[in-house]
Coordinates of C-alpha atoms in Angstrom, one line a residue:
Chain A
M1 CA 6.4 -1.0 22.4
A2 CA 8.0 -2.9 19.3
A3 CA 8.2 -1.0 16.1
D4 CA 6.6 -2.2 12.7
S5 CA 9.7 -2.2 10.8
E6 CA 13.2 -0.8 10.7
N7 CA 13.8 2.8 9.8
T8 CA 15.4 1.8 6.4
W9 CA 14.7 3.8 3.3
G10 CA 16.8 4.4 0.2
P11 CA 18.1 3.0 -3.0
K12 CA 19.9 0.4 -1.3
H13 CA 16.9 -0.7 0.8
F14 CA 14.7 -0.4 -2.3
I15 CA 16.9 -2.7 -4.5
Q16 CA 17.8 -5.3 -1.8
N17 CA 14.1 -5.6 -0.4
T18 CA 12.1 -5.2 -3.4
P19 CA 11.1 -8.3 -5.4
C20 CA 12.5 -8.3 -9.0
A21 CA 14.4 -4.9 -8.3
R22 CA 17.9 -6.3 -8.0
N23 CA 17.7 -8.5 -11.0
S24 CA 16.3 -5.7 -13.0
F25 CA 18.9 -3.3 -12.4
L26 CA 21.7 -6.0 -12.9
Y27 CA 20.0 -7.1 -16.4
G28 CA 19.7 -3.1 -17.1
M29 CA 23.4 -2.6 -16.5
G30 CA 24.4 -5.5 -18.4
G31 CA 22.0 -4.7 -21.2
G32 CA 23.1 -1.3 -21.3
A33 CA 26.8 -2.0 -21.6
V34 CA 26.0 -4.6 -24.4
G35 CA 23.9 -2.3 -26.2
G36 CA 26.3 0.8 -25.9
F37 CA 29.4 -1.2 -26.9
A38 CA 27.5 -2.9 -30.0
Y39 CA 26.4 0.5 -31.1
F40 CA 29.9 1.8 -30.9
L41 CA 31.5 -1.0 -32.6
W42 CA 28.7 -0.2 -35.4
T43 CA 29.0 3.5 -35.8
S44 CA 32.3 4.3 -33.9
N45 CA 30.4 7.2 -32.5
P46 CA 31.2 7.5 -28.7
R47 CA 28.5 10.2 -28.0
R48 CA 25.7 8.4 -29.5
S49 CA 27.0 5.0 -28.0
Y50 CA 26.4 6.8 -24.7
H51 CA 22.8 7.4 -25.7
A52 CA 22.3 4.0 -26.9
L53 CA 23.9 2.6 -23.6
M54 CA 21.1 4.7 -21.6
A55 CA 18.3 3.8 -23.9
S56 CA 19.6 -0.1 -23.7
F57 CA 19.5 0.3 -19.8
T58 CA 16.2 1.8 -19.6
A59 CA 14.6 -0.8 -22.0
T60 CA 16.3 -3.7 -20.3
V61 CA 15.0 -2.9 -16.9
L62 CA 11.4 -2.2 -17.8
L63 CA 11.4 -5.4 -20.0
Y64 CA 12.5 -7.4 -17.1
W65 CA 10.6 -5.5 -14.4
V66 CA 7.3 -5.8 -16.1
P67 CA 7.0 -9.5 -16.7
C68 CA 8.6 -10.3 -13.4
R69 CA 6.2 -8.2 -11.4
Y70 CA 3.3 -9.6 -13.2
Q71 CA 4.4 -13.2 -12.5
Y72 CA 5.2 -12.3 -9.1
A73 CA 1.6 -10.8 -8.6
Q74 CA 0.0 -14.0 -10.2
K75 CA 2.0 -16.1 -7.7
R76 CA 0.6 -14.0 -4.8
M77 CA -2.9 -14.3 -5.9
K78 CA -2.5 -18.2 -6.2
Q79 CA -0.8 -18.3 -2.7
R80 CA -3.8 -16.3 -1.2
M81 CA -6.2 -18.9 -3.0
I82 CA -4.4 -21.7 -1.5
N83 CA -4.2 -20.2 2.1
Q84 CA -7.8 -19.5 1.8
G85 CA -8.9 -22.9 0.5
L86 CA -6.9 -24.6 3.2
K87 CA -8.5 -22.3 5.9
T88 CA -11.9 -23.1 4.5
H89 CA -10.9 -26.8 4.5
I90 CA -10.0 -26.8 8.2
V91 CA -13.0 -24.9 9.3
M92 CA -15.6 -27.0 7.3
Q93 CA -13.9 -30.3 8.0
G94 CA -16.5 -32.9 9.2
T95 CA -19.6 -30.8 8.3
P96 CA -22.1 -31.8 5.7
E97 CA -21.1 -28.7 3.6
A98 CA -17.6 -30.1 3.3
E99 CA -18.9 -33.5 1.8
L100 CA -21.2 -31.5 -0.6
L101 CA -18.1 -29.4 -1.7
A102 CA -16.0 -32.6 -2.3
S103 CA -18.6 -34.2 -4.5
A104 CA -19.0 -30.9 -6.3
Q105 CA -15.0 -30.8 -6.8
E106 CA -15.2 -34.4 -7.9
A107 CA -17.7 -33.9 -10.4
G108 CA -16.1 -30.7 -11.7
D109 CA -12.6 -32.8 -12.1
K110 CA -14.6 -35.5 -14.0
S111 CA -16.3 -33.1 -16.3
Chain B
M1 CA 3.4 2.1 14.6
A2 CA 6.0 4.4 12.7
T3 CA 9.5 4.5 14.3
P4 CA 11.0 8.3 14.9
A5 CA 12.1 9.8 11.7
Q6 CA 10.5 6.8 9.6
L7 CA 10.5 7.8 5.9
G8 CA 9.3 4.5 4.2
L9 CA 5.8 2.7 4.4
M10 CA 4.8 0.8 7.4
D11 CA 4.7 -3.0 7.3
A12 CA 1.5 -4.1 5.7
A13 CA -1.2 -5.7 8.0
S14 CA -3.8 -6.2 5.3
P15 CA -4.0 -7.5 1.9
V16 CA -4.7 -4.0 0.3
M17 CA -1.9 -2.3 2.0
E18 CA 0.4 -5.3 0.7
E19 CA -1.0 -4.4 -2.7
M20 CA -0.3 -0.7 -2.0
I21 CA 3.2 -1.5 -1.1
Y22 CA 3.9 -3.2 -4.4
F23 CA 2.3 -0.4 -6.3
H24 CA 4.6 2.0 -4.5
D25 CA 7.6 -0.4 -5.7
H26 CA 6.4 -0.3 -9.3
V27 CA 6.0 3.4 -9.3
M28 CA 9.4 4.0 -7.5
L29 CA 11.1 2.0 -10.2
V30 CA 9.5 4.1 -13.0
L31 CA 10.6 7.4 -11.0
I32 CA 14.1 6.3 -10.5
L33 CA 14.4 5.7 -14.4
I34 CA 13.0 8.9 -15.2
T35 CA 15.5 10.6 -12.7
C36 CA 18.3 8.5 -14.5
L37 CA 17.2 9.9 -17.7
I38 CA 16.9 13.4 -16.5
F39 CA 20.6 13.6 -14.9
Y40 CA 21.7 11.8 -18.1
S41 CA 20.2 14.5 -20.3
M42 CA 21.5 17.2 -18.0
L43 CA 25.1 15.6 -18.3
V44 CA 24.8 15.7 -22.1
L45 CA 23.6 19.0 -22.6
I46 CA 26.1 20.6 -20.3
S47 CA 29.2 18.7 -21.9
S48 CA 27.7 19.6 -25.5
K49 CA 30.1 21.8 -27.5
Y50 CA 27.3 22.7 -30.0
I51 CA 25.4 26.0 -30.2
Y52 CA 22.6 26.9 -32.8
R53 CA 21.2 30.4 -32.1
F54 CA 18.4 29.8 -34.9
L55 CA 17.0 26.6 -33.3
T56 CA 13.3 26.8 -33.4
D57 CA 11.8 23.4 -33.3
G58 CA 12.3 19.8 -33.6
H59 CA 9.3 17.8 -34.7
V60 CA 10.9 14.3 -34.0
I61 CA 12.2 15.1 -30.6
E62 CA 8.9 16.9 -29.8
T63 CA 7.0 13.6 -30.7
V64 CA 9.3 11.3 -28.7
W65 CA 8.9 13.4 -25.7
T66 CA 5.2 13.6 -26.1
V67 CA 4.7 10.0 -26.8
I68 CA 7.2 8.5 -24.2
P69 CA 5.5 10.3 -21.0
A70 CA 2.1 9.1 -22.2
I71 CA 3.3 5.6 -22.2
I72 CA 4.9 5.9 -18.7
L73 CA 1.6 7.4 -17.7
V74 CA -0.3 4.4 -18.9
V75 CA 2.2 2.0 -17.3
V76 CA 1.5 3.8 -14.0
A77 CA -2.2 4.3 -14.3
L78 CA -3.3 0.6 -15.1
P79 CA -2.0 -0.9 -11.7
S80 CA -3.2 2.3 -10.1
L81 CA -6.8 2.1 -11.1
K82 CA -6.7 -1.6 -10.4
L83 CA -5.7 -1.0 -6.8
L84 CA -8.2 1.8 -6.6
Y85 CA -11.1 -0.4 -7.3
L86 CA -9.7 -3.1 -5.0
T87 CA -9.8 -0.7 -2.1
D88 CA -13.4 -0.4 -2.7
E89 CA -14.2 -4.1 -2.8
L90 CA -16.3 -5.3 0.0
D91 CA -16.2 -9.1 0.3
N92 CA -19.4 -10.2 2.1
P93 CA -18.4 -8.6 5.6
Q94 CA -18.9 -10.5 8.5
L95 CA -18.9 -7.8 11.2
T96 CA -20.1 -4.1 10.8
I97 CA -18.9 -1.6 13.2
K98 CA -19.4 2.3 13.1
S99 CA -16.7 4.9 13.8
V100 CA -18.1 8.4 14.9
G101 CA -15.7 11.4 15.1
H102 CA -16.0 13.9 17.7
Q103 CA -14.3 16.8 19.1
W104 CA -11.8 15.2 20.1
Y105 CA -12.3 11.7 20.4
W106 CA -13.6 8.7 18.4
S107 CA -16.8 6.5 19.5
Y108 CA -17.3 3.2 18.3
E109 CA -20.6 1.2 18.0
Y110 CA -20.9 -2.8 17.3
T111 CA -24.5 -3.2 16.8
D112 CA -24.6 -6.3 14.7
Y113 CA -25.3 -9.0 17.4
Y114 CA -25.2 -6.9 20.7
D115 CA -25.4 -3.3 21.6
I116 CA -21.6 -2.3 22.5
E117 CA -20.8 1.2 22.2
F118 CA -17.8 3.0 23.8
D119 CA -15.7 6.2 23.5
S120 CA -12.0 6.1 22.8
Y121 CA -10.0 8.9 24.2
M122 CA -6.4 9.5 23.9
L123 CA -4.6 8.8 27.2
P124 CA -2.9 11.7 28.7
L125 CA 0.9 11.8 29.4
G126 CA 0.4 11.2 33.1
D127 CA -1.6 8.0 32.5
L128 CA 0.7 6.2 30.3
S129 CA 2.3 3.0 31.3
K130 CA 6.1 2.4 30.5
G131 CA 6.5 1.4 26.9
D132 CA 3.3 3.1 25.7
A133 CA 3.5 5.4 22.9
R134 CA 2.9 9.1 23.5
L135 CA -0.2 10.7 21.6
L136 CA -1.0 7.2 20.4
E137 CA -2.5 5.2 23.1
V138 CA -6.3 5.3 23.8
D139 CA -8.2 4.0 26.8
N140 CA -10.6 1.9 24.8
R141 CA -9.3 0.1 21.7
V142 CA -11.2 -1.0 18.7
V143 CA -11.0 -4.8 19.1
L144 CA -11.5 -6.8 15.8
P145 CA -11.1 -10.4 14.9
V146 CA -8.2 -11.4 12.6
D147 CA -8.9 -12.8 9.1
T148 CA -12.5 -11.4 9.1
S149 CA -14.0 -9.0 6.5
V150 CA -15.1 -6.0 8.5
R151 CA -17.1 -3.0 7.2
V152 CA -16.5 0.4 9.1
L153 CA -19.1 3.0 8.7
V154 CA -17.5 6.2 9.2
T155 CA -19.1 9.4 10.0
A156 CA -18.9 12.4 12.4
A157 CA -20.9 14.3 15.0
D158 CA -19.7 17.6 14.5
V159 CA -16.9 18.7 12.1
I160 CA -15.1 16.7 9.4
H161 CA -12.6 14.4 10.9
S162 CA -10.6 11.4 9.2
W163 CA -10.3 7.9 10.3
T164 CA -6.8 6.6 9.4
V165 CA -4.8 3.4 10.0
P166 CA -1.8 3.4 7.8
S167 CA -0.6 -0.2 8.4
L168 CA -4.0 -1.3 7.0
G169 CA -4.1 1.2 4.1
L170 CA -7.1 2.7 5.4
K171 CA -8.2 6.4 5.2
M172 CA -11.6 7.7 5.1
D173 CA -13.1 11.1 5.9
A174 CA -15.7 11.3 8.6
V175 CA -18.3 13.8 7.4
P176 CA -21.1 14.8 9.5
G177 CA -24.5 13.8 8.1
R178 CA -22.8 11.3 5.6
L179 CA -22.0 7.7 6.1
N180 CA -18.7 6.5 4.3
Q181 CA -18.0 2.8 3.9
L182 CA -14.5 1.1 4.6
A183 CA -13.6 -2.5 3.9
L184 CA -11.2 -3.8 6.4
Q185 CA -9.4 -7.1 7.0
C186 CA -6.6 -7.8 9.4
S187 CA -4.2 -10.4 7.9
R188 CA -2.3 -10.7 11.5
V189 CA -2.7 -10.2 15.1
G190 CA -1.5 -7.0 16.5
T191 CA -2.1 -3.4 17.4
F192 CA -2.3 -0.9 14.7
Y193 CA -2.0 2.8 15.2
G194 CA -3.6 5.8 13.4
Q195 CA -4.3 9.4 13.8
C196 CA -7.0 11.9 13.0
S197 CA -6.1 13.2 9.5
E198 CA -8.3 16.1 9.0
I199 CA -8.0 19.3 10.8
C200 CA -10.8 19.5 13.3
G201 CA -9.7 22.0 15.9
A202 CA -7.5 22.6 18.9
N203 CA -6.9 19.0 19.6
H204 CA -6.9 17.4 16.4
S205 CA -3.5 15.8 16.9
F206 CA -4.7 14.2 20.0
M207 CA -7.4 11.9 18.8
P208 CA -5.8 8.7 17.9
I209 CA -7.2 5.3 16.7
V210 CA -6.0 1.9 18.0
I211 CA -7.1 -1.2 16.2
E212 CA -6.4 -4.3 18.2
A213 CA -6.5 -7.5 15.9
V214 CA -7.2 -10.7 17.9
P215 CA -8.3 -14.3 17.5
V216 CA -11.9 -14.9 17.0
E217 CA -12.2 -16.4 20.7
V218 CA -10.4 -13.5 22.2
F219 CA -12.7 -11.2 20.4
E220 CA -15.7 -13.1 21.7
G221 CA -14.3 -12.9 25.3
W222 CA -13.9 -9.1 24.8
C223 CA -17.6 -8.8 23.7
D224 CA -18.7 -10.6 26.8
M225 CA -16.6 -8.3 28.8
M226 CA -17.9 -5.1 27.2
L227 CA -21.5 -6.4 27.5
D228 CA -21.0 -7.1 31.4
E229 CA -19.4 -3.6 31.9
E230 CA -22.6 -2.0 30.5

């Protein structure tokens, strides 16, 4: 009996296999380092600079993750619609309903 | 089916389960960020040299640690509610089957076009073939056409059971005297396993569910075979 999936779980698996995760953490680490260093240059306060580093890291991760996942969800929906449209086209090819659909689509495109 | 000691979710076999996995990824990232924040806070507090015995309140920090969790909850709740309503959507089902829980087996009825009814008992250890999964195989599987919207009506004949198939993201209580509705769509061919998920007596762990998603032609052939047997 073949298993459905490999027995992998953990941070490495999450970052490697989850869409947008790797880039989110990379940008987060970079943004955190930049934010923390900039704050240190501005205030020369190491303690608060670490706070700024953490805040920048969190904000950068979220600011990349949310739009990336939203765009990924939109692409997923479009892909499903395309797949469904192709299946419907294949099933109805050669039938009177297909001609009706094609003429309705042409009328829609013209308007 | 799950591999031994598997911790992660099973691969999705339905669009709803795919969305559940994506939601799980989203919540997992939020949890990782919260965990990082907590570890950082612990580190800062442990390494701090400052002590103020007369500290009683801090209005700004209290506001911050009230507003930020509220925002986090909204960020988690919005996709969660979207998914919750998605699981309830039923898109013009082409087939309806009934699943009835008994002590301790499931019975299925396909009564849309013909009257096909059968019981599904777990295969005992002695009847398993080489490669079969222990405690998961049944004598009669639920055969369904792939890429077809199916409505499953779940109920029970005696005590409460629960009809579950993790790969398809399905779980519904089978309550005696009540019909619960599930929307099911297998997006790929395969065999998907589940187990009863509500304690129902001595053999609660021994009444599995097996769904076999097949092409439509195979499903038609199976229906003919079941009708011939009856």
